[in-house]
PDB file of C-alpha atoms in Angstrom:
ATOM      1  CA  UNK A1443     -11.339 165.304 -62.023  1.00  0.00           C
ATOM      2  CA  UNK A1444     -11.708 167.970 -64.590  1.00  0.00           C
ATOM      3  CA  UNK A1445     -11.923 167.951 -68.635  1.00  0.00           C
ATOM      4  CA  UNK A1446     -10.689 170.656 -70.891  1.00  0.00           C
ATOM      5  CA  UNK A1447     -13.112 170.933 -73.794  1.00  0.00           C
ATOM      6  CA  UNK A1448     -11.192 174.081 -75.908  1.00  0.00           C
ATOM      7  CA  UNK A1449     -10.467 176.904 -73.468  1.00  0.00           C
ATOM      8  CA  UNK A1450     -13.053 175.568 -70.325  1.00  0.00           C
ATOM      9  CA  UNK A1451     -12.359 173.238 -67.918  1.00  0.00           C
ATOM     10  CA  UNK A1452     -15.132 171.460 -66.333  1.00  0.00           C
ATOM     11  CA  UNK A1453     -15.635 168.870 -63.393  1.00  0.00           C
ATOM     12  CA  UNK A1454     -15.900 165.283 -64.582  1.00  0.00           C
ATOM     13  CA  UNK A1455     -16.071 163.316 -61.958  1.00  0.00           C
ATOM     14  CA  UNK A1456     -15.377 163.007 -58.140  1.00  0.00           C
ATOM     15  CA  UNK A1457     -13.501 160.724 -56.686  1.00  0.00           C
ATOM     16  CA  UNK A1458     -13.873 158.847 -52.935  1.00  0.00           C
ATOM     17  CA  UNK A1459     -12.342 155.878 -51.409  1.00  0.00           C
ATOM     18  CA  UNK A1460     -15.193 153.403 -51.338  1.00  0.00           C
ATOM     19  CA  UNK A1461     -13.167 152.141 -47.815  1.00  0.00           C
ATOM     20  CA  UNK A1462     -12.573 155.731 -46.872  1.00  0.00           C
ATOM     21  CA  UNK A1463     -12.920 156.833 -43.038  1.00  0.00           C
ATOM     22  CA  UNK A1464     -12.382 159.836 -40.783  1.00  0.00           C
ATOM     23  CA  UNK A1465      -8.744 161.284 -40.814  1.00  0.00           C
ATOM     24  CA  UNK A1466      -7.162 158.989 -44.078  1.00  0.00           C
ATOM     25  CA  UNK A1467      -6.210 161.959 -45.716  1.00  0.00           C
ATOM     26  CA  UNK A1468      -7.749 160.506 -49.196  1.00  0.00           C
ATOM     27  CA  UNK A1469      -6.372 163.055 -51.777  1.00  0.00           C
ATOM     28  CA  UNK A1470      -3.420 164.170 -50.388  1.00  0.00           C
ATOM     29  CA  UNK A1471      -1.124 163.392 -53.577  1.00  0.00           C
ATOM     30  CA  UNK A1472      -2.463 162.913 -56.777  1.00  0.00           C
ATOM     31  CA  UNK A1473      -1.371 161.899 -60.307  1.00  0.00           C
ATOM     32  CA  UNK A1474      -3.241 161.494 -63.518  1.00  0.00           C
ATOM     33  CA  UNK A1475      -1.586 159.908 -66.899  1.00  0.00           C
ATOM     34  CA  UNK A1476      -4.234 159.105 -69.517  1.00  0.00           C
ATOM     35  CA  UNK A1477      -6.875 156.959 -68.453  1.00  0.00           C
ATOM     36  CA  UNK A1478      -5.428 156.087 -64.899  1.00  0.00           C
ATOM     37  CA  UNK A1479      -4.884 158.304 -61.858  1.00  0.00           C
ATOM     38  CA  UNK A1480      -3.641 157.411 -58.547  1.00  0.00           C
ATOM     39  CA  UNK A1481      -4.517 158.798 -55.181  1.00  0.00           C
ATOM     40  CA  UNK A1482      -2.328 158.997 -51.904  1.00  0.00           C
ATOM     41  CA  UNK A1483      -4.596 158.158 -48.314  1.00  0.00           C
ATOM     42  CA  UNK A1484      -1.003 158.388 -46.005  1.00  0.00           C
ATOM     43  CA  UNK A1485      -2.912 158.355 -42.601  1.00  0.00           C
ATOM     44  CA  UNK A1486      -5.062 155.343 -43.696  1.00  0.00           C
ATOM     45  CA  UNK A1487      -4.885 152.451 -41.269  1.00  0.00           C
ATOM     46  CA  UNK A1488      -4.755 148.968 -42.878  1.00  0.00           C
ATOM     47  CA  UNK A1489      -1.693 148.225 -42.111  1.00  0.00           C
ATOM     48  CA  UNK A1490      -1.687 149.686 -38.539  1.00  0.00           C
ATOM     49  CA  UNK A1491      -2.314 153.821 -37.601  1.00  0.00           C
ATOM     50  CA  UNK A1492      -1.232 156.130 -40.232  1.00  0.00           C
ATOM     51  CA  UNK A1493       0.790 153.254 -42.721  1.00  0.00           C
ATOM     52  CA  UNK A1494      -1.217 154.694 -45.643  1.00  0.00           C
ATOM     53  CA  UNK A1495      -2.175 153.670 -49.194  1.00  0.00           C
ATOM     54  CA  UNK A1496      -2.936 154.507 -52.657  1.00  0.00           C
ATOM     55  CA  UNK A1497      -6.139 154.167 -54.918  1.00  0.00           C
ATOM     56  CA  UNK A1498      -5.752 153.775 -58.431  1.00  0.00           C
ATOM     57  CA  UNK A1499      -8.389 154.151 -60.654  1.00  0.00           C
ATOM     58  CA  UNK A1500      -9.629 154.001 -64.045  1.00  0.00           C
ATOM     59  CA  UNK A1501     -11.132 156.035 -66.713  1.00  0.00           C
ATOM     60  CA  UNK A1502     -13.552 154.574 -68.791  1.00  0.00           C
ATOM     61  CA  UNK A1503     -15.287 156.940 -71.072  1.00  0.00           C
ATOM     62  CA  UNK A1504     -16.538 159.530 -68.790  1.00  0.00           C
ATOM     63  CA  UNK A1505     -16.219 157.023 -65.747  1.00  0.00           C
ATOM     64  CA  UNK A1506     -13.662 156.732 -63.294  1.00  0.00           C
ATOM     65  CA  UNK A1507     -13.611 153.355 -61.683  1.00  0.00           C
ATOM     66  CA  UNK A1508     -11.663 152.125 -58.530  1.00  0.00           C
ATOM     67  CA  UNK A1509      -8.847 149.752 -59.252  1.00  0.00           C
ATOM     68  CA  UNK A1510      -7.890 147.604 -56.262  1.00  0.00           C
ATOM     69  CA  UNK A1511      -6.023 149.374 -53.713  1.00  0.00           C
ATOM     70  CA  UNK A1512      -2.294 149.713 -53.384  1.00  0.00           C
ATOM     71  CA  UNK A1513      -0.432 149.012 -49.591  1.00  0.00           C
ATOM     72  CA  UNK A1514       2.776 148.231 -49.096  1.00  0.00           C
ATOM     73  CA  UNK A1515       3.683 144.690 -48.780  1.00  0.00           C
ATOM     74  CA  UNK A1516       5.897 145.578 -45.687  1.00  0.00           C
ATOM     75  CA  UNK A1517       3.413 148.480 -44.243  1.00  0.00           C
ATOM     76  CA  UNK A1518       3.820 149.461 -41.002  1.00  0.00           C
ATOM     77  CA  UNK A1519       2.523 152.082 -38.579  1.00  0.00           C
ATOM     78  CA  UNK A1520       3.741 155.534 -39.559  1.00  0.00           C
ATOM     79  CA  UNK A1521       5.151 154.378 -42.529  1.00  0.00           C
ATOM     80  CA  UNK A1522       2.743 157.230 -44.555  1.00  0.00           C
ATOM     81  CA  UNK A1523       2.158 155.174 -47.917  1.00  0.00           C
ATOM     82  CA  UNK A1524       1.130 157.352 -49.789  1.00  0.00           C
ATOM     83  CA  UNK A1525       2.199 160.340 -49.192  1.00  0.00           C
ATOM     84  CA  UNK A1526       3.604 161.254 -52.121  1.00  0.00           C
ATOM     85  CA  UNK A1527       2.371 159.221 -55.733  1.00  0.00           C
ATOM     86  CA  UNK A1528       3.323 159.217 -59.133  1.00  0.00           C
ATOM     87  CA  UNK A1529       1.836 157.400 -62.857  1.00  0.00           C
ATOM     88  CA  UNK A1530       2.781 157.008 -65.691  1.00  0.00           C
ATOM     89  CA  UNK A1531       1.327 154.104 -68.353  1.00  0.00           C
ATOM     90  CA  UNK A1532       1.874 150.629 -66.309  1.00  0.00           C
ATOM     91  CA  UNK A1533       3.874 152.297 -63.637  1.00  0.00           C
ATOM     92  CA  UNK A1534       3.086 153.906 -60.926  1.00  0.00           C
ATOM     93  CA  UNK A1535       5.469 154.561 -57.752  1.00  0.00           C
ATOM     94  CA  UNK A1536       4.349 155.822 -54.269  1.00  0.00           C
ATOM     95  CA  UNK A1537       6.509 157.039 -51.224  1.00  0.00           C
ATOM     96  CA  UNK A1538       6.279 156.313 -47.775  1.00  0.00           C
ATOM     97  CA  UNK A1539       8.987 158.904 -46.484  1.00  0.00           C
ATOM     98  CA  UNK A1540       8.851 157.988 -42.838  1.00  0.00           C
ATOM     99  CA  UNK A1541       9.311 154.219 -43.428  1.00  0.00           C
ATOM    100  CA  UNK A1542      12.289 152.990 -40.927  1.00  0.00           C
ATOM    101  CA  UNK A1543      13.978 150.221 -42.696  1.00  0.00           C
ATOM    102  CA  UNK A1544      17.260 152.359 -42.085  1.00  0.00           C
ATOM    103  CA  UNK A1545      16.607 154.545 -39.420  1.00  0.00           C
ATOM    104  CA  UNK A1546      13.668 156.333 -38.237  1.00  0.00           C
ATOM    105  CA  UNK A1547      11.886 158.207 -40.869  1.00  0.00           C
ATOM    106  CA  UNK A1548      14.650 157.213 -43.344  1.00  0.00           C
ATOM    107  CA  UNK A1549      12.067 156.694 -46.224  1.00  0.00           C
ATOM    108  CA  UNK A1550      11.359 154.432 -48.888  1.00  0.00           C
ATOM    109  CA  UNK A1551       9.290 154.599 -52.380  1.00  0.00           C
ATOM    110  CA  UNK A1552       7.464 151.021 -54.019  1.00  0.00           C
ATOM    111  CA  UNK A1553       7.328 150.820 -57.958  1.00  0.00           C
ATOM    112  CA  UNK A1554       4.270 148.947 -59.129  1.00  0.00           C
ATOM    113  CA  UNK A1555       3.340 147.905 -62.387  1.00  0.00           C
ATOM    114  CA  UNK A1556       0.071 147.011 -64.096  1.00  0.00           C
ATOM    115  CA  UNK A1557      -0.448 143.860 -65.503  1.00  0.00           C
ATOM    116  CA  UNK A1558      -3.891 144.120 -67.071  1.00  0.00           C
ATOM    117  CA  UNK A1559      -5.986 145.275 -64.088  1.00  0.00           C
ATOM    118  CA  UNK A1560      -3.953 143.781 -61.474  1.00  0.00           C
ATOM    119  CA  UNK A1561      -1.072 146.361 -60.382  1.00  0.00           C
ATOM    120  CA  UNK A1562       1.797 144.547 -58.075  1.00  0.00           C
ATOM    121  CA  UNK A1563       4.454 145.810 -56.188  1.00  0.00           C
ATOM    122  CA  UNK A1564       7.936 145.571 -58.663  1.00  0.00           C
ATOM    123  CA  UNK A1565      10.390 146.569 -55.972  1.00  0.00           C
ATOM    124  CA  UNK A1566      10.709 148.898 -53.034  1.00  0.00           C
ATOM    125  CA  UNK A1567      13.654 151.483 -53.016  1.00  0.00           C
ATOM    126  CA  UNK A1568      16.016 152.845 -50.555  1.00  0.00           C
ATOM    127  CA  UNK A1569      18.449 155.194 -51.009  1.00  0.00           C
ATOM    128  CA  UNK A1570      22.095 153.992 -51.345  1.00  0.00           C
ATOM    129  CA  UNK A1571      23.530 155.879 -48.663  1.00  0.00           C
ATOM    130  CA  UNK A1572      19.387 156.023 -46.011  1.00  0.00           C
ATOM    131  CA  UNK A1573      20.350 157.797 -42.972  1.00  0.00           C
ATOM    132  CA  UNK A1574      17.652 158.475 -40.103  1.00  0.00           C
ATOM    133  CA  UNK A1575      14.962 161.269 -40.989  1.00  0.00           C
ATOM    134  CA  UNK A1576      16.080 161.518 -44.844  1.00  0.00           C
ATOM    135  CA  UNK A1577      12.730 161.394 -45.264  1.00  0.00           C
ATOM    136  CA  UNK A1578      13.338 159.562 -48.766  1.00  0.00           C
ATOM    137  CA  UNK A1579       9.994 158.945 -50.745  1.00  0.00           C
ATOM    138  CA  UNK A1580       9.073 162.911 -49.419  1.00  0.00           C
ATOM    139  CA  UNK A1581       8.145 163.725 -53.330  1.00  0.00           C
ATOM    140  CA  UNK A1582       8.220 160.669 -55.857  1.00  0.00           C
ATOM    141  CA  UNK A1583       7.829 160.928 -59.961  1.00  0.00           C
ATOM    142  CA  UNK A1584       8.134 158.168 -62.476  1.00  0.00           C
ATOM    143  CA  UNK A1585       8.246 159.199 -66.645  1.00  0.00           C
ATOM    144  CA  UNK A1586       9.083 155.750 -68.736  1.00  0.00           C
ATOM    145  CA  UNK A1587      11.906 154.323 -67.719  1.00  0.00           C
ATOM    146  CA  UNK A1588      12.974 156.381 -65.115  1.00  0.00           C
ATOM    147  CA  UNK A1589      11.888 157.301 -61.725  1.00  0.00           C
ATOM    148  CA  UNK A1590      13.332 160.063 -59.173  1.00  0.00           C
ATOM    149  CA  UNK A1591      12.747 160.572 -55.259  1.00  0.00           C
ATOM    150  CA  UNK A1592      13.450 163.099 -52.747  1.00  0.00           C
ATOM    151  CA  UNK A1593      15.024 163.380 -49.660  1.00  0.00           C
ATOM    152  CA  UNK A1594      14.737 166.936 -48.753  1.00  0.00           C
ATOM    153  CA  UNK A1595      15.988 166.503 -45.240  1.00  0.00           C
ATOM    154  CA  UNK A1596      18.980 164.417 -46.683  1.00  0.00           C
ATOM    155  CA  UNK A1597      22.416 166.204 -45.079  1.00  0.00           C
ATOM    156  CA  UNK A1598      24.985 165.036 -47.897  1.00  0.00           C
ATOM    157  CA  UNK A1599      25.413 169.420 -48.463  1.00  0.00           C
ATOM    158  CA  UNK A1600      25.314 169.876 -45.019  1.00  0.00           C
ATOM    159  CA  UNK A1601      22.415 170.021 -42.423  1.00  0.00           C
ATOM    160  CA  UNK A1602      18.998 169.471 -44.080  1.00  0.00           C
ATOM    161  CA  UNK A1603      20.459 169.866 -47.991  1.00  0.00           C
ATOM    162  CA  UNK A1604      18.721 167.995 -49.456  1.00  0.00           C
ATOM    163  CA  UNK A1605      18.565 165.320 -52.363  1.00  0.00           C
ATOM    164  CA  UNK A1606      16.997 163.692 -55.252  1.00  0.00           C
ATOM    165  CA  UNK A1607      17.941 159.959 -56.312  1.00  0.00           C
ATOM    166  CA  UNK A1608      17.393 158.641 -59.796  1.00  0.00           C
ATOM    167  CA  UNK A1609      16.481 155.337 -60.856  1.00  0.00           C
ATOM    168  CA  UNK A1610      16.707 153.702 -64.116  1.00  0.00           C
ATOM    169  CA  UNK A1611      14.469 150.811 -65.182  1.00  0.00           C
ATOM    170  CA  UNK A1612      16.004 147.792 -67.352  1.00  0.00           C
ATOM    171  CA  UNK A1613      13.363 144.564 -67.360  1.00  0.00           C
ATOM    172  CA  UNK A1614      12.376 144.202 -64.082  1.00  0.00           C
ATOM    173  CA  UNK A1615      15.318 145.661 -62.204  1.00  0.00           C
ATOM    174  CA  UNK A1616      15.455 149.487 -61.075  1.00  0.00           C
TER     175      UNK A1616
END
């Protein structure tokens, strides 16, 4: 993590997975919205080889602290948790692209929100119209109310076209 002070940037902190372990990719998507970041670990194995998770954690003057860790509450091998993240204030949404809930690597993306210091899983989406290898939850990013995904591999224009899916939050419901 890094701190502007005027026109210099300079390191602040450096963050690990305090359950980190050979090949977890711990870093491979990052997000940062005022005193909470969130980091994507898409090969890590809780939840069987390479179902992935997220780390949030928490700034606290010039301290970053871990928050507890974010899985899926439907992991499963391959899924890649992770792989792409997103925060913003109490919400923070991660994508699992090669999740098969509609076909192999179809995708899927889980909103969680942060009650306090506990963050739970709000709801998990899928696109309307999830084919096989969409690859849905490939790039994630959530901004208030509203949250979009991609699908780059999505063949609505034709062979590997490509799309992005918006979602609207009102309450609880996206």
């Amino acid at each position: 993590l890094f701190k502007r002070y005027g026109a210099t940037w300079s390191e602040q902190d450096k963050l690990t997975a305090s359950d980190g372990s050979a090949d977890d990719d711990f870093g491979w998507a990052v997000s940062i919205n005022g005193d909470y970041a969130i980091v994507g670990a898409h090969l890590d194995d809780d939840g069987g080889n390479d179902s992935g998770s997220a780390y949030i954690f928490k700034r606290d003057g010039g301290n970053w602290t871990e928050q507890p860790k974010l899985t899926a509450s439907d992991g499963a091998p391959s899924d890649r948790f992770g792989y792409s993240v997103s925060i913003d204030g109490d919400y923070a949404i991660v994508g699992a692209p090669y999740d098969d809930d509609d076909g192999s690597k179809s995708g899927s993306a889980y909103i969680f929100k942060r009650d306090d210091v506990a963050w739970t899983e709000q709801v998990k989406l899928t696109a309307t119209d999830a084919a096989q290898v969409d690859v849905f939850g490939h790039s994630v990013s959530i901004d208030g109310d509203y949250a979009i995904v991609g699908a780059y591999n999505d063949d609505d224009g034709g062979e590997s076209s490509g799309s992005a899916y918006i979602f609207k939050r009102d309450g609880a419901t996206w």
